[in-house]
mmCIF file of C-alpha atoms and ligand atoms in Angstrom:
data_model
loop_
_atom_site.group_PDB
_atom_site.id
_atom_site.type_symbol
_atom_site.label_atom_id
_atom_site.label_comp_id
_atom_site.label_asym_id
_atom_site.label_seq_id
_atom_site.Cartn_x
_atom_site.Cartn_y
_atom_site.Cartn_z
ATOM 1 C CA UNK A 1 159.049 93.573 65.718
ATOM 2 C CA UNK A 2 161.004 91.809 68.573
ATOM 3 C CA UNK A 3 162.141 88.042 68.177
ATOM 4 C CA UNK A 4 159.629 87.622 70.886
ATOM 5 C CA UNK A 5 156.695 88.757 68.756
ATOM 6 C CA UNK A 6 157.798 86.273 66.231
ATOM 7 C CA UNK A 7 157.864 83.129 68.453
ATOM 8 C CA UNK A 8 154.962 83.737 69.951
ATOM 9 C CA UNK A 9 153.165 84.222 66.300
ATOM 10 C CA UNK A 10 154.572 80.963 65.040
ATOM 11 C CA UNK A 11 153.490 79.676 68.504
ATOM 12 C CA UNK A 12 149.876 80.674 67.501
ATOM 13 C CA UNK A 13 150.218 79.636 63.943
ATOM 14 C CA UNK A 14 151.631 76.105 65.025
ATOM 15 C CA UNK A 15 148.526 75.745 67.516
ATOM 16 C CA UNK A 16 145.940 76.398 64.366
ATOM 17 C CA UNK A 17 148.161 74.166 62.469
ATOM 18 C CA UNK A 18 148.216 70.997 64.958
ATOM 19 C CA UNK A 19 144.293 71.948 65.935
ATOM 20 C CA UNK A 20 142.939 71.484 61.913
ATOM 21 C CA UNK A 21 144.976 68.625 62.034
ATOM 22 C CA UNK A 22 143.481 67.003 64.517
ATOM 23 C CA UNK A 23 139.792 68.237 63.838
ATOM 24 C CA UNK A 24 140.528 66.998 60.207
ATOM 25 C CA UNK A 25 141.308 63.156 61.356
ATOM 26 C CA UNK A 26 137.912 63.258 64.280
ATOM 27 C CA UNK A 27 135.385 60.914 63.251
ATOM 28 C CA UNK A 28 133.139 61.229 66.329
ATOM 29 C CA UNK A 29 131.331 64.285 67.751
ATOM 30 C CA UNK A 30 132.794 62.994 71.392
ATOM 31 C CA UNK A 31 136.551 63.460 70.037
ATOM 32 C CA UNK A 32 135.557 66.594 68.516
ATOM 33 C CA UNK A 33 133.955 68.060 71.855
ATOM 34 C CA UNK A 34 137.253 66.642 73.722
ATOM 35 C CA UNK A 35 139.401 68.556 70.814
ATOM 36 C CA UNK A 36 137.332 71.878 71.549
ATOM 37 C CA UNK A 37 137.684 71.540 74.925
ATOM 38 C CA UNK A 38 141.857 70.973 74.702
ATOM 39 C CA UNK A 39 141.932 73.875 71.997
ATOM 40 C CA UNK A 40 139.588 76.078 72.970
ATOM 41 C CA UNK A 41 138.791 76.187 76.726
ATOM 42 C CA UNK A 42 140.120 78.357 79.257
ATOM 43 C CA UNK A 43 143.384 75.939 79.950
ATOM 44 C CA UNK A 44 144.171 75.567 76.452
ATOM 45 C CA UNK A 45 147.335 76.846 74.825
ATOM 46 C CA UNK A 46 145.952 80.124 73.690
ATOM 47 C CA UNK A 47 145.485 81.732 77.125
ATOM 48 C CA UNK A 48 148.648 80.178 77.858
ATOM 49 C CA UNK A 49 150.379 82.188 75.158
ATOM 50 C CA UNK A 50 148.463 85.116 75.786
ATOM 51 C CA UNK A 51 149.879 84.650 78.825
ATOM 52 C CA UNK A 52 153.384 85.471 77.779
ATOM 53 C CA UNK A 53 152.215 89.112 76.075
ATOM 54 C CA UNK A 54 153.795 91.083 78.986
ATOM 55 C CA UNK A 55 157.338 90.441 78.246
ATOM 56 C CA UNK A 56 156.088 92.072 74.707
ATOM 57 C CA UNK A 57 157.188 95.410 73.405
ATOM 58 C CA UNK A 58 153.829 97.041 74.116
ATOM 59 C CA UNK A 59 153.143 98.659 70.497
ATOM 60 C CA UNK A 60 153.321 94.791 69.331
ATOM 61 C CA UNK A 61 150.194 93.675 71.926
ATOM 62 C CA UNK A 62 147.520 94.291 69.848
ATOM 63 C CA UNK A 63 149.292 92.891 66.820
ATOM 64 C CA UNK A 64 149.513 89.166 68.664
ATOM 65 C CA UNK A 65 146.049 90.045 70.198
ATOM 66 C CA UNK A 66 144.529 90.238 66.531
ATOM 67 C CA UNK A 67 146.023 87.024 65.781
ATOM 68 C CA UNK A 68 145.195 84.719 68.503
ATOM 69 C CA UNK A 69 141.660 85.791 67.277
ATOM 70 C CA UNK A 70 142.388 84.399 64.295
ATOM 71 C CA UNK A 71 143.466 81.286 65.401
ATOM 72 C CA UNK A 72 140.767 81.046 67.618
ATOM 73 C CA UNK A 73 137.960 82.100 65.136
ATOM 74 C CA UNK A 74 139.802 79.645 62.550
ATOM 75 C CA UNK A 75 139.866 76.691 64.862
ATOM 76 C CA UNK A 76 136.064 77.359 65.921
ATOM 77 C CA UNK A 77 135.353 77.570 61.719
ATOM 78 C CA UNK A 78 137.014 73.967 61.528
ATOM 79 C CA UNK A 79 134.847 72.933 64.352
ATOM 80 C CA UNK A 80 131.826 73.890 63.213
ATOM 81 C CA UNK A 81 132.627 72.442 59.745
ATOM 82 C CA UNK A 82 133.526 69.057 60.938
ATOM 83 C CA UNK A 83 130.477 69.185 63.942
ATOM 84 C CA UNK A 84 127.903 69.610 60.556
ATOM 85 C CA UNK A 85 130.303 66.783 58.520
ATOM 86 C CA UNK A 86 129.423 64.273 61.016
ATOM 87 C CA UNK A 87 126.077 65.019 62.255
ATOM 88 C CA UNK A 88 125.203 64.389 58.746
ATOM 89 C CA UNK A 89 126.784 61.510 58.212
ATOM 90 C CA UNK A 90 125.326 60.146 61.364
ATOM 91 C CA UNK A 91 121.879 61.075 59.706
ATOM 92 C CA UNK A 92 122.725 59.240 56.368
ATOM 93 C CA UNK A 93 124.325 56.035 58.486
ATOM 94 C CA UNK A 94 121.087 56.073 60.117
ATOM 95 C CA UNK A 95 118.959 56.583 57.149
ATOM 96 C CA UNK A 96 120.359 53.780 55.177
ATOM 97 C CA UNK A 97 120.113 51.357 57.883
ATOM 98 C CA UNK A 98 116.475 52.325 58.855
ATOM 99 C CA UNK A 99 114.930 52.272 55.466
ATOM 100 C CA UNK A 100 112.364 50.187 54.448
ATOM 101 C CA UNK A 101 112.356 48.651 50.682
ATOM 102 C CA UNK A 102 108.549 48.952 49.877
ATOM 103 C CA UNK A 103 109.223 47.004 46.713
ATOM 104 C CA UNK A 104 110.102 43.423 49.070
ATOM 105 C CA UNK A 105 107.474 41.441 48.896
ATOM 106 C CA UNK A 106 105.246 40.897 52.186
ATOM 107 C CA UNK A 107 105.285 38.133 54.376
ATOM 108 C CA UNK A 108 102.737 35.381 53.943
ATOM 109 C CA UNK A 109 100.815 34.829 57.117
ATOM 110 C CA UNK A 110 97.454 32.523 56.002
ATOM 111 C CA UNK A 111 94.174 33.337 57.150
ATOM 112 C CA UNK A 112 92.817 31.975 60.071
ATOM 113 C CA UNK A 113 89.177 31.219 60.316
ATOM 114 C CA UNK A 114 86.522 30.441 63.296
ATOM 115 C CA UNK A 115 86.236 25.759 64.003
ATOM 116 C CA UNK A 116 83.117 24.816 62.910
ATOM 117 C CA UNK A 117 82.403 23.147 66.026
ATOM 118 C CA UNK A 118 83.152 26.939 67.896
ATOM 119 C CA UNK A 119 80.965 28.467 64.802
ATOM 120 C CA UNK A 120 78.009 26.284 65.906
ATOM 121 C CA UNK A 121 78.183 27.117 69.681
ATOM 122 C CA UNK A 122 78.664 30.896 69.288
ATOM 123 C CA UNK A 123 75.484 30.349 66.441
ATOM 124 C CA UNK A 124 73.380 28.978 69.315
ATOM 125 C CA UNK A 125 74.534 30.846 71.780
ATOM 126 C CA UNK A 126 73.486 33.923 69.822
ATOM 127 C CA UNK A 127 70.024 32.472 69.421
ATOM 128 C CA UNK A 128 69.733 31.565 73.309
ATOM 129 C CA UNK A 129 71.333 34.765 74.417
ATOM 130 C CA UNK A 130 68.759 36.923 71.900
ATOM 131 C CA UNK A 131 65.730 34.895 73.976
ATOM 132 C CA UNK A 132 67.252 36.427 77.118
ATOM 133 C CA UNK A 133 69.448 33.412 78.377
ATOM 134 C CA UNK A 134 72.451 34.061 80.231
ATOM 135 C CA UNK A 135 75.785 31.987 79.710
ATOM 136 C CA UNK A 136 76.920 30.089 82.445
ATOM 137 C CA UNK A 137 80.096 27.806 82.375
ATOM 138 C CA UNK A 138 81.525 25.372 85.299
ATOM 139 C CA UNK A 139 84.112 23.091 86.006
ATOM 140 C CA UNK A 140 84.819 19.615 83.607
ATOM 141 C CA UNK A 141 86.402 17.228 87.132
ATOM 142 C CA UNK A 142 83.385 16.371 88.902
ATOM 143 C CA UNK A 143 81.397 14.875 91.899
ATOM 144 C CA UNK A 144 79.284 11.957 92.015
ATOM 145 C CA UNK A 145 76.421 14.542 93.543
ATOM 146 C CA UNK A 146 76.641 17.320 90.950
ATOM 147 C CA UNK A 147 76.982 14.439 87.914
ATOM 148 C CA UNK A 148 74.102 11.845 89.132
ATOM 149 C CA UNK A 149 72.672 12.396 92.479
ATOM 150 C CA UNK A 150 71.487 15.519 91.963
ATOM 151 C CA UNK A 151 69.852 15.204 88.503
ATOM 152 C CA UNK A 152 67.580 12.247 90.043
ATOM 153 C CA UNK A 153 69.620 9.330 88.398
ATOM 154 C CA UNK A 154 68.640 6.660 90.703
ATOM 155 C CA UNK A 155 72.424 4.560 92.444
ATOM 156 C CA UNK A 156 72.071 1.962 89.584
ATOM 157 C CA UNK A 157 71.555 3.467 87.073
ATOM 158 C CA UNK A 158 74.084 2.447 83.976
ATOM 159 C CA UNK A 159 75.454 5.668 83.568
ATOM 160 C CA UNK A 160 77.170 5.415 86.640
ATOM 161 C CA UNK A 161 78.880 2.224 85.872
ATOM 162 C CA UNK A 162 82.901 2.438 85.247
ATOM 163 C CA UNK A 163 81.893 0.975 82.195
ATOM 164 C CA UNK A 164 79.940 4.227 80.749
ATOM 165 C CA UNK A 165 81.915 7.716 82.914
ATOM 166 C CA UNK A 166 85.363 8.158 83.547
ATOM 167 C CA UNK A 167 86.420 7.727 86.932
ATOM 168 C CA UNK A 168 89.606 9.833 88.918
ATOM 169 C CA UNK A 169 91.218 7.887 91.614
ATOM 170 C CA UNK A 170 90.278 10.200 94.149
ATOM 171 C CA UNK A 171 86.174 8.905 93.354
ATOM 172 C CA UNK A 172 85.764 12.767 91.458
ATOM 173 C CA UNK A 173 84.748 11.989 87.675
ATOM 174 C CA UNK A 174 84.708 14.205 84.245
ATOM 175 C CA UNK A 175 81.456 15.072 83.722
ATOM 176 C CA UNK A 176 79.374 12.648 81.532
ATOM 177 C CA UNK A 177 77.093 16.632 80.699
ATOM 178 C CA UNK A 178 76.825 20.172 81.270
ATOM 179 C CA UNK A 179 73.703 19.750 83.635
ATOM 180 C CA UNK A 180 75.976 19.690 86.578
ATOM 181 C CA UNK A 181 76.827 23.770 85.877
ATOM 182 C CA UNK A 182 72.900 23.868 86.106
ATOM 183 C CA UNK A 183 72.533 22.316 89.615
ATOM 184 C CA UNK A 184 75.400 24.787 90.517
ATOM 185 C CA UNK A 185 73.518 27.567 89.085
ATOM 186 C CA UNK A 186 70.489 26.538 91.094
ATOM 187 C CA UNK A 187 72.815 26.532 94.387
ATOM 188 C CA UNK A 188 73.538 29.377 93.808
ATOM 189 C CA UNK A 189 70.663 31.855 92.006
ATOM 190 C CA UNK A 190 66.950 32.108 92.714
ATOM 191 C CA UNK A 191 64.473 31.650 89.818
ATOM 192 C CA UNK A 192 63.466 33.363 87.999
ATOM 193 C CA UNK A 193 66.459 31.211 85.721
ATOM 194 C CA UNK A 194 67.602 30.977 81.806
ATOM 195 C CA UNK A 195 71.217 30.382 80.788
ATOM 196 C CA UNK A 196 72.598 27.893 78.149
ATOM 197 C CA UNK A 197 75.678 26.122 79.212
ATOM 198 C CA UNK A 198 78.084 24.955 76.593
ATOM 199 C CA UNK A 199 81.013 23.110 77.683
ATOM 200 C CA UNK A 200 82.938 20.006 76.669
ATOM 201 C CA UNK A 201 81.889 16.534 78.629
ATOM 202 C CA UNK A 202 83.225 12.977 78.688
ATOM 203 C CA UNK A 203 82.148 9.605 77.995
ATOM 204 C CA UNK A 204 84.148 5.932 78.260
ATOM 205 C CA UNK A 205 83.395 5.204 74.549
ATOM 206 C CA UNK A 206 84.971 3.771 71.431
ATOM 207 C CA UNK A 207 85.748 6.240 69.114
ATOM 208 C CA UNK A 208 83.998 5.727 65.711
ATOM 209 C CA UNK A 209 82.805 7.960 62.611
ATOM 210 C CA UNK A 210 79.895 8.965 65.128
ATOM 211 C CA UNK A 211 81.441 8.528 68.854
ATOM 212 C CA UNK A 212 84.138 10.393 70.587
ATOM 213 C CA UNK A 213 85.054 9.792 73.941
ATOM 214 C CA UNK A 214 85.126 13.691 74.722
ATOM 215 C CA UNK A 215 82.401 15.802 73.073
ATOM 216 C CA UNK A 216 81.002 19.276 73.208
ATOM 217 C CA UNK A 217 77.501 20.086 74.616
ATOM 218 C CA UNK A 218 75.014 22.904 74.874
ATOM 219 C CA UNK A 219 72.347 22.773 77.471
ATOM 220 C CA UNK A 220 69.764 24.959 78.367
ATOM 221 C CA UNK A 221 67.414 25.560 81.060
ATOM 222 C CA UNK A 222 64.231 27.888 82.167
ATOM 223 C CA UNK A 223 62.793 28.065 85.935
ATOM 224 C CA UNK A 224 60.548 30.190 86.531
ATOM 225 C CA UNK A 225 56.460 30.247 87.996
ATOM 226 C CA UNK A 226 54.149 28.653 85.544
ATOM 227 C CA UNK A 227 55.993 27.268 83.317
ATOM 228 C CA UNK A 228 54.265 24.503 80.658
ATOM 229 C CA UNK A 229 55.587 21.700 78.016
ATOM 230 C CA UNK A 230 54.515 24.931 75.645
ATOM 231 C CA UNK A 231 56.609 27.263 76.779
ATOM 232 C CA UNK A 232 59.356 24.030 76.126
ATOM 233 C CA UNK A 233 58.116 23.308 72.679
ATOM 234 C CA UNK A 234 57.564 27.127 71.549
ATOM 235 C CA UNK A 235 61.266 27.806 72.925
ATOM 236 C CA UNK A 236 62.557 24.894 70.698
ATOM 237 C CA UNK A 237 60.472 25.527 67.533
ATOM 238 C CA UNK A 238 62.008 29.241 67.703
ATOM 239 C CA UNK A 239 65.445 28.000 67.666
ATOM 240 C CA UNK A 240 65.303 25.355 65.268
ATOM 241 C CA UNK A 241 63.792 27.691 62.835
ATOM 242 C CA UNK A 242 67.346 30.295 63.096
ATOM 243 C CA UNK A 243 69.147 27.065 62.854
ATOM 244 C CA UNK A 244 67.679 25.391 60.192
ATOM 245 C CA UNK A 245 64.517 27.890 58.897
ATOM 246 C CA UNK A 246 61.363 26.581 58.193
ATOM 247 C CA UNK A 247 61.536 22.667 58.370
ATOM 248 C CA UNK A 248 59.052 21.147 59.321
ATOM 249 C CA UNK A 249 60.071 19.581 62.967
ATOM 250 C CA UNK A 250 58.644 17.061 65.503
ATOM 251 C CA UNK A 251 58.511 15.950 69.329
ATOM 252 C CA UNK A 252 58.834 11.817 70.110
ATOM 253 C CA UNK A 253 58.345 10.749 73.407
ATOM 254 C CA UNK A 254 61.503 9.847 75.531
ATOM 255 C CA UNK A 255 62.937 9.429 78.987
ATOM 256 C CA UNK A 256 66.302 10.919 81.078
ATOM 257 C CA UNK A 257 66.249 10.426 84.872
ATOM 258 C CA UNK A 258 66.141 14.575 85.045
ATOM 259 C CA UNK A 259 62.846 15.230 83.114
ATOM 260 C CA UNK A 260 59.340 14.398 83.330
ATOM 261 C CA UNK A 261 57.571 14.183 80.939
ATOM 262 C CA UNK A 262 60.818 14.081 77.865
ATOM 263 C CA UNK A 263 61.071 14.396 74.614
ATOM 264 C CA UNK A 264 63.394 14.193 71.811
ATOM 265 C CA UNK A 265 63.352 16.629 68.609
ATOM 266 C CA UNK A 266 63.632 15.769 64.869
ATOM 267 C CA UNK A 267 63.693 18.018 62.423
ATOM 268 C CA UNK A 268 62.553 16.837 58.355
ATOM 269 C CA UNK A 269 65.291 18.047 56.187
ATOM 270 C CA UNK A 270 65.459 16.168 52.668
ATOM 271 C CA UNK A 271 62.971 13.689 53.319
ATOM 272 C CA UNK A 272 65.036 12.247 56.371
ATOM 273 C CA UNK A 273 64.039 13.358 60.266
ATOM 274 C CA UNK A 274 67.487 13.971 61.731
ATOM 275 C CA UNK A 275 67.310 13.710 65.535
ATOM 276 C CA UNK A 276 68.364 17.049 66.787
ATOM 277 C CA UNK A 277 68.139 17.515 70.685
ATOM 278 C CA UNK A 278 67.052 15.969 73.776
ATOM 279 C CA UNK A 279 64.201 17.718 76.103
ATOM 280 C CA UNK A 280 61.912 17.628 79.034
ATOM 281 C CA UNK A 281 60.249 19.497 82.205
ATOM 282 C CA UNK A 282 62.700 19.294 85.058
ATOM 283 C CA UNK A 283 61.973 16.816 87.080
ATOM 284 C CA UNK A 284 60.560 18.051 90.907
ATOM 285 C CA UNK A 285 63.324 15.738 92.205
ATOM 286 C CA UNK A 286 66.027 18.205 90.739
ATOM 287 C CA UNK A 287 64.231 21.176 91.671
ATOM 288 C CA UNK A 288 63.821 20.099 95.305
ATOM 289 C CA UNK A 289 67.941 18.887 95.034
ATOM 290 C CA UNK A 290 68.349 22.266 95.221
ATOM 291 C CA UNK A 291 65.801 24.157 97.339
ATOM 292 C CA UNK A 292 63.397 25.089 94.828
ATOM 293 C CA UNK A 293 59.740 24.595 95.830
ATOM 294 C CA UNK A 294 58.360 22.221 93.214
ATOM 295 C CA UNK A 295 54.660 23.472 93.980
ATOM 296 C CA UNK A 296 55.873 27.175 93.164
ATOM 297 C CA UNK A 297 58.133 26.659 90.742
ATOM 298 C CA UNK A 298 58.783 24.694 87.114
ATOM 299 C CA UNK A 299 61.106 24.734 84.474
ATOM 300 C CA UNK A 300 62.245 22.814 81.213
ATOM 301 C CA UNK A 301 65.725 21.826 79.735
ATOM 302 C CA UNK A 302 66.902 20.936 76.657
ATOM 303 C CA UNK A 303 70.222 19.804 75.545
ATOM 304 C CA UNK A 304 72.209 18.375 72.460
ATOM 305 C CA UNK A 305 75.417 17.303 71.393
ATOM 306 C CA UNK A 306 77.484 20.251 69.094
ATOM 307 C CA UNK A 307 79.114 17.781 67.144
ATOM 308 C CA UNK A 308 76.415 16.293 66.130
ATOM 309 C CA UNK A 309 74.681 19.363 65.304
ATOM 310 C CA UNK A 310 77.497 20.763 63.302
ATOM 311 C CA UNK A 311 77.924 17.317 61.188
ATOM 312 C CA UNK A 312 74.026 17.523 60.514
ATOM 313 C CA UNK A 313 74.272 21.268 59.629
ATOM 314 C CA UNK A 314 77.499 21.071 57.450
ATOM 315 C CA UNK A 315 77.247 17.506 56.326
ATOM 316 C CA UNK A 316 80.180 15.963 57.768
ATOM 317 C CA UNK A 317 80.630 12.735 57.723
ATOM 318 C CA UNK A 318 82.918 11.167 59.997
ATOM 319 C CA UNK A 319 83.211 13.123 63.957
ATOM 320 C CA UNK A 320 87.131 12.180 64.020
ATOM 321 C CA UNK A 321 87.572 15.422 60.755
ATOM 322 C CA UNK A 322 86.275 18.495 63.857
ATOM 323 C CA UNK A 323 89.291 16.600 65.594
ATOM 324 C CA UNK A 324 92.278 16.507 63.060
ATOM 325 C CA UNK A 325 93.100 19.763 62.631
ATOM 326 C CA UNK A 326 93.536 19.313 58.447
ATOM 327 C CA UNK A 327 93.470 22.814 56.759
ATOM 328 C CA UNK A 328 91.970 20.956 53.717
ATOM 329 C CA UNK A 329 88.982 20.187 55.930
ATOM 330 C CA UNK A 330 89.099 23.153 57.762
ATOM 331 C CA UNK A 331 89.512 25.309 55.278
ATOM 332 C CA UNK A 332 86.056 24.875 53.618
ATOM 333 C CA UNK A 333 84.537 26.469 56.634
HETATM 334 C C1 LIG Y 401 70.469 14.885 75.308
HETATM 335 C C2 LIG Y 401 69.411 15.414 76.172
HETATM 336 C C3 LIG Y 401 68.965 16.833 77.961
HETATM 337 C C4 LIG Y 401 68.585 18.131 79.940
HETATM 338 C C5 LIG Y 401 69.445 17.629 78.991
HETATM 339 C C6 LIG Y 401 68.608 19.083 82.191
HETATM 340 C C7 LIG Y 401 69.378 19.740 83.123
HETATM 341 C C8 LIG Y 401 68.872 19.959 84.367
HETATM 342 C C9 LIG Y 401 67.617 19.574 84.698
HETATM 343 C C10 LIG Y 401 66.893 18.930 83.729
HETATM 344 CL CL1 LIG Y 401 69.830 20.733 85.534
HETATM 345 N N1 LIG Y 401 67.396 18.692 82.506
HETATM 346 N N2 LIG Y 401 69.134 18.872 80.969
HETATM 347 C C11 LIG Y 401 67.240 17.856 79.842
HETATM 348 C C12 LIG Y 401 66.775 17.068 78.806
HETATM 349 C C13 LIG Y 401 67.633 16.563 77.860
HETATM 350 O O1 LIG Y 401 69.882 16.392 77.058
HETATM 351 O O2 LIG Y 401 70.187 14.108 74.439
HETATM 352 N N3 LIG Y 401 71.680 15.268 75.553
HETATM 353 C C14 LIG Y 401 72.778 14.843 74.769
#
């Protein structure tokens, strides 16, 4: 063996030596690639030694040869060692932080439930919309026409006062009731008609256990050829008996500028008649507000206040409790 053979052995031993030193102190699979690459790729130091085999006494070649496999195959063992050392320790890092303790205890989130005032409009709605009635909503800013002139209230009348509705500065007002989506409706459908119209309204009022200056209503109205005060009452006896079952119930005469003949609606419940709903045949003035023939056509509306309905229904004394948001209210619903 020629001193040459030896160097370049110790060479090869020094590169193993320096490369599972370095692999040993890696602690990311990026610095490991970068130390394969420097060890093991084509311009790394083994080739370069290799290089240097032709100044060898030939019967030594395959003697260095053997070796720098070696090397090679022992550097690629370290590798491979350390590449499986921190892939799993990336798994376990990732593990711990990911897992979930199902022995915490959960998060309290409470239970929300429907309003009552929203549980008695979807509960007549339901009733309506199971007679065939179709929902209709519109807007709460609105005109002196679609308010008053075009449900027959005559200029004077003391709804119209300042005192009573509430007035916008540009002359617009919030509706005082939901009739005015039914003129729209009219505008803009031909009979035959049925929708129920809930929506909130506004009145200039002092707020008491029974008065609220903004309320809810539900309205309903039927156009159509032919039709009598019966099919009114027969509609109304039908849905007071799903709202309240078989009480007995009654029709007293009454007026509103937008029916003709009217009517309001008691129903007997514990010895007391509770006044329930207002009601009428539309009035041919309406109908001809808005292009329907009053010779071909009638029709009758109803309409009530929800709060009121809902305070009968669930016995609730004071109208300012659907407004106050307390859970210890609410929650009995
Ligand atoms: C009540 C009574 C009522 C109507 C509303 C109505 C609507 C049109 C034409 C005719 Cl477009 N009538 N609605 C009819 C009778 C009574 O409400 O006491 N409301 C609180």
């Amino acid at each position: 063996m020629t001193a040459q053979t030896i160097e370049l052995e110790s060479q090869l031993d020094a590169i193993r030596q320096e490369a599972q030193a370095a692999i040993a102190d890696t602690e990311t699979l990026d610095q490991l690639e970068q130390l394969r690459v420097k060890y093991l790729g084509k311009k790394g130091p083994i080739p370069q030694v290799l290089g240097g085999m032709g100044k060898l006494d030939p019967a030594d070649r395959p003697r260095i040869g053997a070796r720098a496999n070696e090397v090679k195959e022992a550097i690629q063992g370290d590798l491979d060692r350390k590449r499986t050392a921190l892939q799993s320790a990336q798994i376990q890092a990732r593990l711990e932080s990911e897992a979930i303790d199902v022995t915490m205890p959960g998060v309290f989130r409470p239970q929300g439930r429907v309003h009552p005032l929203n549980g008695t409009i979807d509960q007549v709605l339901d009733i309506f919309v199971g007679m065939g009635y179709t929902v209709a909503e519109g807007p709460e800013m609105e005109t002196d026409y679609y308010n008053f002139e075009a449900l027959n209230f005559l200029p004077d009348h003391p709804a119209r006062d300042m005192q009573d509705t509430l007035y916008l500065p540009d002359g617009n007002l919030l509706r005082t009731h939901t009739s005015t989506v039914q003129i729209r409706y009219m505008e803009n459908n031909d009979p035959p008609i049925r929708i129920a119209v809930p929506g909130r309204v506004y009145r200039r009022d002092t707020v008491d256990a029974t008065h609220s200056a903004v309320f809810n209503q539900i309205e309903i109205l039927a156009i159509d050829e032919g039709l009598t005060f019966t099919d009114l009452k027969g509609t109304i006896k039908v849905f007071l008996q799903e709202m309240f079952g078989d009480l007995p119930i009654r029709f007293r005469p009454s007026f509103f500028p937008f029916t003709e003949p009217s009517a309001e609606v008691d129903v007997k419940w514990k010895g007391r008649w509770l006044e329930i709903l207002g009601c009428g045949m539309v009035d041919p003035n309406v109908l001809k507000a808005v292009g329907y023939d009053p010779e071909i056509y009638t029709g009758f509306a109803a309409g009530f206040g929800v709060e009121r309905l809902a305070m009968v229904m669930h016995q609730i004394d004071d109208i300012r409790r659907l407004y106050s948001s307390d859970l210890r209210f609410l929650n009995q619903f």
